[in-house]
Short mmCIF file of C-alpha atoms in Angstrom, two decimals:
data_model
loop_
_atom_site.label_atom_id
_atom_site.label_comp_id
_atom_site.label_asym_id
_atom_site.label_seq_id
_atom_site.Cartn_x
_atom_site.Cartn_y
_atom_site.Cartn_z
CA MET N 1 59.34 8.29 35.71
CA HIS N 2 56.63 10.49 34.21
CA SER N 3 55.97 8.23 31.20
CA PHE N 4 55.17 5.37 33.60
CA ASP N 5 52.29 7.41 35.04
CA VAL N 6 51.22 8.54 31.57
CA PHE N 7 51.06 4.94 30.37
CA HIS N 8 48.76 3.91 33.21
CA HIS N 9 46.57 6.97 32.66
CA TYR N 10 46.31 6.30 28.92
CA GLU N 11 45.46 2.65 29.52
CA ARG N 12 42.51 3.65 31.69
CA LYS N 13 41.01 6.13 29.23
CA HIS N 14 42.21 4.76 25.88
CA TRP N 15 39.61 4.16 23.17
CA ARG N 16 39.96 1.49 20.48
CA LEU N 17 39.04 1.30 16.81
CA ALA N 18 37.30 -1.98 17.59
CA ASP N 19 34.89 -0.07 19.85
CA VAL N 20 33.91 2.49 17.20
CA PRO N 21 30.38 1.66 15.93
CA TRP N 22 31.34 1.43 12.26
CA HIS N 23 27.99 -0.18 11.45
CA GLU N 24 26.33 3.10 12.45
CA VAL N 25 28.02 5.20 9.75
CA ARG N 26 25.32 7.31 8.11
CA LYS N 27 26.27 7.68 4.45
CA ASP N 28 23.16 9.77 3.88
CA LEU N 29 24.58 12.43 6.21
CA VAL N 30 28.04 12.56 4.64
CA ARG N 31 28.87 15.82 2.89
CA PRO N 32 31.89 16.37 0.58
CA GLU N 33 33.32 18.73 3.20
CA TYR N 34 33.41 15.91 5.74
CA VAL N 35 35.43 13.75 3.35
CA THR N 36 37.86 16.61 2.77
CA MET N 37 38.27 17.13 6.51
CA ALA N 38 38.89 13.43 7.11
CA LYS N 39 41.42 13.17 4.28
CA SER N 40 43.23 16.23 5.60
CA ALA N 41 43.27 14.72 9.10
CA VAL N 42 44.76 11.51 7.69
CA MET N 43 47.59 13.52 6.13
CA GLY N 44 48.28 15.42 9.32
CA GLU N 45 48.25 12.33 11.54
CA ALA N 46 50.42 10.42 9.05
CA ASN N 47 53.39 12.48 10.24
CA SER N 48 53.61 10.73 13.60
CA ILE N 49 56.10 8.22 12.17
CA ALA N 50 58.44 10.96 10.94
CA ALA N 51 58.03 12.85 14.21
CA GLN N 52 58.91 9.80 16.32
CA HIS N 53 62.00 9.31 14.17
CA GLY N 54 63.02 12.90 14.88
CA PHE N 55 62.28 12.78 18.60
CA LEU N 56 64.25 9.59 19.17
CA ASN N 57 67.24 10.97 17.26
CA GLU N 58 67.20 14.37 18.92
CA PHE N 59 66.58 13.35 22.54
CA ASP N 60 68.54 10.86 24.66
CA ASP N 61 66.11 11.10 27.59
CA TYR N 62 64.60 7.64 28.23
CA ASP N 63 61.53 9.03 29.98
CA PHE N 64 60.63 11.33 27.10
CA SER N 65 61.40 8.61 24.56
CA ALA N 66 58.99 6.27 26.35
CA PHE N 67 56.32 8.95 26.19
CA VAL N 68 57.01 9.37 22.45
CA ALA N 69 56.27 5.66 21.94
CA ILE N 70 52.91 6.07 23.72
CA TRP N 71 52.13 9.29 21.85
CA GLY N 72 53.05 7.73 18.51
CA TYR N 73 50.65 4.85 19.03
CA GLU N 74 47.75 7.20 19.71
CA GLU N 75 48.56 9.40 16.73
CA LEU N 76 48.74 6.36 14.46
CA GLN N 77 45.36 5.27 15.83
CA HIS N 78 43.90 8.63 14.76
CA HIS N 79 45.36 8.13 11.29
CA PHE N 80 43.82 4.67 10.99
CA ALA N 81 40.48 5.79 12.47
CA PHE N 82 40.02 8.50 9.85
CA ARG N 83 41.11 6.11 7.08
CA THR N 84 38.64 3.50 8.29
CA TRP N 85 35.83 6.05 8.21
CA LEU N 86 36.82 7.10 4.70
CA ASN N 87 36.78 3.48 3.58
CA ALA N 88 33.31 3.08 5.11
CA VAL N 89 31.94 5.96 3.04
CA GLY N 90 33.67 4.88 -0.16
CA ALA N 91 36.51 7.42 -0.18
CA GLU N 92 40.21 6.67 -0.42
CA VAL N 93 43.53 8.35 0.33
CA LYS N 94 46.32 8.12 -2.22
CA PRO N 95 49.01 5.77 -0.83
CA ALA N 96 51.80 7.86 -2.40
CA ALA N 97 50.69 10.92 -0.44
CA VAL N 98 50.83 9.02 2.85
CA GLU N 99 54.21 7.49 1.97
CA ALA N 100 55.60 10.98 1.39
CA MET N 101 54.90 11.82 5.03
CA ARG N 102 57.59 9.38 6.17
CA GLU N 103 60.41 11.85 5.47
CA PRO N 104 61.77 12.82 8.92
CA TYR N 105 61.78 16.38 10.16
CA ASP N 106 64.98 18.28 10.66
CA PRO N 107 65.67 18.90 14.37
CA GLY N 108 64.56 22.21 15.82
CA SER N 109 66.98 25.01 16.55
CA THR N 110 67.08 23.59 20.10
CA PRO N 111 65.41 20.56 21.72
CA CYS N 112 63.14 22.94 23.62
CA ALA N 113 62.08 24.56 20.34
CA THR N 114 61.12 21.11 19.06
CA LEU N 115 58.98 20.53 22.14
CA ALA N 116 57.44 24.00 21.81
CA THR N 117 56.50 23.29 18.21
CA ASN N 118 54.66 20.16 19.28
CA ILE N 119 52.81 21.95 22.06
CA ILE N 120 51.46 24.29 19.40
CA SER N 121 50.55 21.50 16.99
CA GLU N 122 48.68 19.52 19.67
CA LEU N 123 46.74 22.54 20.94
CA THR N 124 45.86 23.54 17.37
CA VAL N 125 44.52 20.14 16.37
CA ASN N 126 42.72 19.73 19.71
CA HIS N 127 40.87 23.00 19.10
CA ILE N 128 39.96 22.20 15.50
CA TYR N 129 38.90 18.60 16.09
CA ARG N 130 36.64 19.74 18.92
CA ALA N 131 35.01 22.44 16.80
CA VAL N 132 34.61 20.13 13.80
CA ALA N 133 33.04 17.46 16.03
CA ALA N 134 30.34 19.95 16.93
CA TRP N 135 29.87 20.89 13.26
CA VAL N 136 29.56 17.52 11.51
CA GLU N 137 26.24 15.68 11.48
CA GLU N 138 27.55 12.20 10.62
CA PRO N 139 27.71 10.54 14.08
CA VAL N 140 30.69 8.22 13.66
CA LEU N 141 32.98 10.93 12.27
CA ARG N 142 31.76 13.22 15.05
CA GLY N 143 32.75 10.62 17.61
CA ILE N 144 36.20 10.10 16.11
CA MET N 145 36.82 13.84 16.03
CA SER N 146 35.73 14.20 19.64
CA SER N 147 37.87 11.30 20.89
CA ALA N 148 40.92 12.48 18.94
CA SER N 149 40.46 16.00 20.31
CA ILE N 150 40.58 14.71 23.88
CA ASP N 151 43.74 12.75 23.07
CA GLU N 152 45.42 15.83 21.60
CA ALA N 153 44.68 17.84 24.74
CA GLY N 154 46.45 15.17 26.77
CA HIS N 155 49.40 15.18 24.39
CA ALA N 156 49.74 18.95 24.72
CA ARG N 157 49.78 18.60 28.51
CA GLU N 158 52.61 16.05 28.37
CA PHE N 159 54.69 18.01 25.87
CA LEU N 160 54.32 20.99 28.22
CA HIS N 161 55.61 18.84 31.07
CA PHE N 162 58.73 17.80 29.17
CA ALA N 163 59.30 21.30 27.77
CA ARG N 164 59.14 22.76 31.28
CA LYS N 165 61.60 20.14 32.51
CA ARG N 166 63.95 20.84 29.57
CA LEU N 167 63.76 24.61 30.03
CA GLU N 168 64.55 24.34 33.73
CA ALA N 169 67.72 22.41 32.87
CA HIS N 170 68.59 24.55 29.82
CA PRO N 171 67.41 28.14 30.39
CA GLU N 172 69.61 29.24 27.49
CA GLU N 173 67.01 27.68 25.16
CA LEU N 174 64.34 30.21 26.18
CA PRO N 175 64.86 32.46 23.10
CA SER N 176 64.17 29.52 20.80
CA VAL N 177 60.89 28.84 22.61
CA LEU N 178 59.75 32.45 22.24
CA GLU N 179 60.84 32.48 18.60
CA THR N 180 58.77 29.37 17.94
CA LEU N 181 55.74 30.97 19.54
CA HIS N 182 56.18 34.07 17.37
CA VAL N 183 56.57 32.04 14.17
CA TYR N 184 53.33 30.13 14.71
CA THR N 185 51.10 32.88 16.15
CA GLY N 186 52.49 36.01 14.52
CA GLU N 187 50.15 35.86 11.50
CA GLN N 188 46.39 35.85 11.05
CA ARG N 189 46.26 32.26 9.87
CA ILE N 190 46.59 28.79 11.32
CA LYS N 191 50.10 27.39 11.04
CA HIS N 192 51.05 23.80 11.79
CA PRO N 193 54.46 22.09 11.50
CA VAL N 194 53.15 19.64 8.89
CA GLY N 195 52.08 22.52 6.66
CA VAL N 196 55.21 24.55 7.32
CA PHE N 197 57.67 21.76 6.56
CA LYS N 198 55.87 19.45 4.12
CA SER N 199 53.41 21.47 2.08
CA GLU N 200 55.73 21.57 -0.95
CA LEU N 201 56.14 17.80 -1.33
CA VAL N 202 55.50 16.75 -4.93
CA ALA N 203 53.38 13.77 -3.82
CA LEU N 204 50.89 16.15 -2.21
CA LYS N 205 50.08 17.98 -5.44
CA ASP N 206 46.33 17.79 -6.09
CA HIS N 207 45.76 16.06 -2.74
CA GLU N 208 44.20 17.28 0.47
CA THR N 209 46.70 18.41 3.10
CA ILE N 210 46.38 19.57 6.66
CA ASP N 211 46.30 23.15 5.36
CA THR N 212 43.22 22.23 3.31
CA ALA N 213 41.42 21.44 6.55
CA PHE N 214 42.58 24.66 8.20
CA GLU N 215 41.34 26.76 5.29
CA MET N 216 37.98 24.97 5.28
CA PHE N 217 37.77 25.33 9.05
CA LEU N 218 38.19 29.10 8.92
CA GLU N 219 35.79 29.45 5.98
CA GLN N 220 32.99 27.10 7.03
CA VAL N 221 33.30 26.05 10.65
CA ALA N 222 34.94 28.78 12.70
CA THR N 223 32.86 31.37 14.47
CA THR N 224 33.86 35.02 14.74
CA GLY N 225 37.09 35.36 16.70
CA GLU N 226 37.91 31.65 16.47
CA LEU N 227 41.51 32.18 15.30
CA GLU N 228 42.12 34.68 18.09
CA LYS N 229 40.69 32.22 20.61
CA LEU N 230 43.06 29.50 19.38
CA GLN N 231 46.11 31.76 19.45
CA ASP N 232 45.21 33.05 22.92
CA ASN N 233 45.00 29.47 24.15
CA ILE N 234 48.48 28.77 22.75
CA ARG N 235 49.89 31.92 24.34
CA ARG N 236 48.42 30.97 27.72
CA ALA N 237 50.20 27.63 27.51
CA PHE N 238 53.49 29.39 26.76
CA ALA N 239 52.89 31.86 29.59
CA SER N 240 52.62 28.83 31.89
CA LEU N 241 55.78 27.36 30.38
CA THR N 242 57.93 30.50 30.55
CA GLY N 243 56.39 32.44 33.42
CA MET N 244 56.17 35.46 31.10
CA ASP N 245 53.41 37.68 29.77
CA VAL N 246 53.21 36.61 26.12
CA SER N 247 49.57 37.53 25.64
CA SER N 248 50.09 39.44 22.36
CA ASN N 249 52.43 39.44 19.40
CA ALA N 250 54.03 42.65 20.63
CA ARG N 251 54.68 41.13 24.06
CA VAL N 252 56.13 37.98 22.51
CA ARG N 253 58.55 40.11 20.43
CA ARG N 254 59.50 42.12 23.51
CA ARG N 255 60.15 39.04 25.62
CA LEU N 256 62.21 37.57 22.78
CA ALA N 257 64.33 40.72 22.49
CA GLU N 258 64.88 40.71 26.25
CA ALA N 259 65.84 37.03 26.27
CA LEU N 260 68.34 37.53 23.42
CA ALA N 261 69.88 40.50 25.19
CA ALA N 262 70.24 38.70 28.54
#
């Protein structure tokens, strides 16, 4: 069972909030942009509860469900780590905004599309956390960003494993995978499921969201070609998943048309 191996791997490399040197927080190095980034991260990570709800309803695979329980714990840890840092620097997150994140997602067009969406979300957040970790000067937030980035890379790897397994058993779901890739990489902006499905919630009005972080990232953190680098990384993952050349939007559209016609 794959989740059995994942559990043992996570236990060996897992970091704990109790090990974070909270006493070393440097308030003198905190900038308003760091607080915005942390609040946005809290809102993105708060969706792990809704996502677990959706996964467990949509999938009847015990192995994947066990992985979801492991994944959900780590995502909740990220949420609490960013909130703890915000508390340490005297900033707060509105409880009503977090509560609004509990609303479960609708299932994807196919189970494989759901897995594909999460591959994209994990790779996106991994990339951004890593870049932000190199950008911030406050050491404790930098450490949290770095640790969370490593976790997200592992999550992407496991979602790829389960998506590959699902696609092998259900090749008819290939068009939905290609469609998902096109939806999230077909525009010159960063798209994430939390922003796509929950940006219009009333409780989020006048509050930082995950899209706030993405906009700030592109404006203040990203280097030239950063968005293209992220999207290329996502397309490489999907090339590995599908065995197809999906290295550009045009190629993704072509592969999708071919898959629909097959």
